[in-house]
Amino acid sequence: MTIIVNQYLREETFQYMDETTNGQLVDGGKWYFIEIQQLLDHELLQADQINSLQFSADEVELPFHQGLCYAGLGVQFEYKGQRYDCIETNLSTMKEALKSGAIKWYWNKDRFKKYGGTDSATLKAYIIDCNYNRIPDLQLELIKNIQ
């Protein structure tokens, strides 16, 4: 909560026309707003870190925190020391790894090419709920050239 208060909470003074003072503008107290898009981008999706990724190595470790997931050609996750491609057949293992919190994410150039990737990679980062389903509109899409 401290992060939200210190970095994303905005205070504004509510003003209104007071009929008892012939329509003068008077202060009506403080209203508080959360800069929600900035909170989502910087804290949940880690947009700064994701946007700064460079796909110039054979393997790139992707930023991670609880609830952040990835999809795209060449995306892999690691669970219990084994790597898995992010494909439909590995979905149950991915959910198990997400539940455990012991998951790491990678982008792999060889897997990217195996699945048909060429000059640019599209990486999607998204947030999941407590049931491990994607939350609509809480995602970030990144397109990077492969070097």
Coordinates of C-alpha atoms in Angstrom, one line a residue, residues 53-106:
L53 CA 14.6 -6.1 -23.3
Q54 CA 16.9 -6.8 -26.2
F55 CA 16.6 -10.1 -28.2
S56 CA 20.2 -10.1 -29.2
A57 CA 21.3 -13.2 -27.2
D58 CA 20.4 -16.8 -27.8
E59 CA 18.5 -16.7 -24.5
V60 CA 16.9 -13.8 -22.6
E61 CA 15.7 -14.0 -19.0
L62 CA 12.4 -12.2 -18.7
P63 CA 11.4 -10.1 -15.6
F64 CA 9.1 -11.9 -13.2
H65 CA 6.9 -11.4 -10.2
Q66 CA 3.9 -13.2 -8.9
G67 CA 1.0 -13.0 -11.3
L68 CA 3.1 -11.9 -14.4
C69 CA 3.0 -14.3 -17.3
Y70 CA 4.3 -14.3 -20.9
A71 CA 3.2 -15.7 -24.3
G72 CA 4.8 -15.6 -27.7
L73 CA 7.0 -17.6 -30.0
G74 CA 10.2 -18.7 -28.2
V75 CA 8.8 -18.0 -24.7
Q76 CA 9.7 -20.7 -22.2
F77 CA 9.2 -21.2 -18.5
E78 CA 11.3 -23.2 -16.1
Y79 CA 9.8 -25.3 -13.3
K80 CA 11.6 -27.7 -11.0
G81 CA 14.8 -27.4 -13.1
Q82 CA 13.1 -28.3 -16.4
R83 CA 12.3 -25.9 -19.3
Y84 CA 9.0 -26.0 -21.1
D85 CA 7.8 -24.2 -24.2
C86 CA 4.7 -22.0 -23.7
I87 CA 2.4 -24.1 -25.8
E88 CA -1.1 -25.6 -25.2
T89 CA 0.3 -29.1 -24.2
N90 CA 2.2 -27.6 -21.3
L91 CA -0.6 -25.5 -19.9
S92 CA -1.3 -27.7 -16.8
T93 CA 2.4 -27.7 -15.9
M94 CA 2.5 -23.9 -16.3
K95 CA -0.5 -23.5 -13.9
E96 CA 1.2 -25.8 -11.4
A97 CA 4.4 -23.7 -11.7
L98 CA 2.4 -20.5 -11.3
K99 CA 0.7 -21.8 -8.2
S100 CA 4.0 -22.8 -6.6
G101 CA 5.5 -19.4 -7.3
A102 CA 8.7 -21.2 -8.4
I103 CA 8.6 -20.3 -12.1
K104 CA 11.2 -18.4 -14.2
W105 CA 10.5 -17.0 -17.7
Y106 CA 12.8 -17.0 -20.7

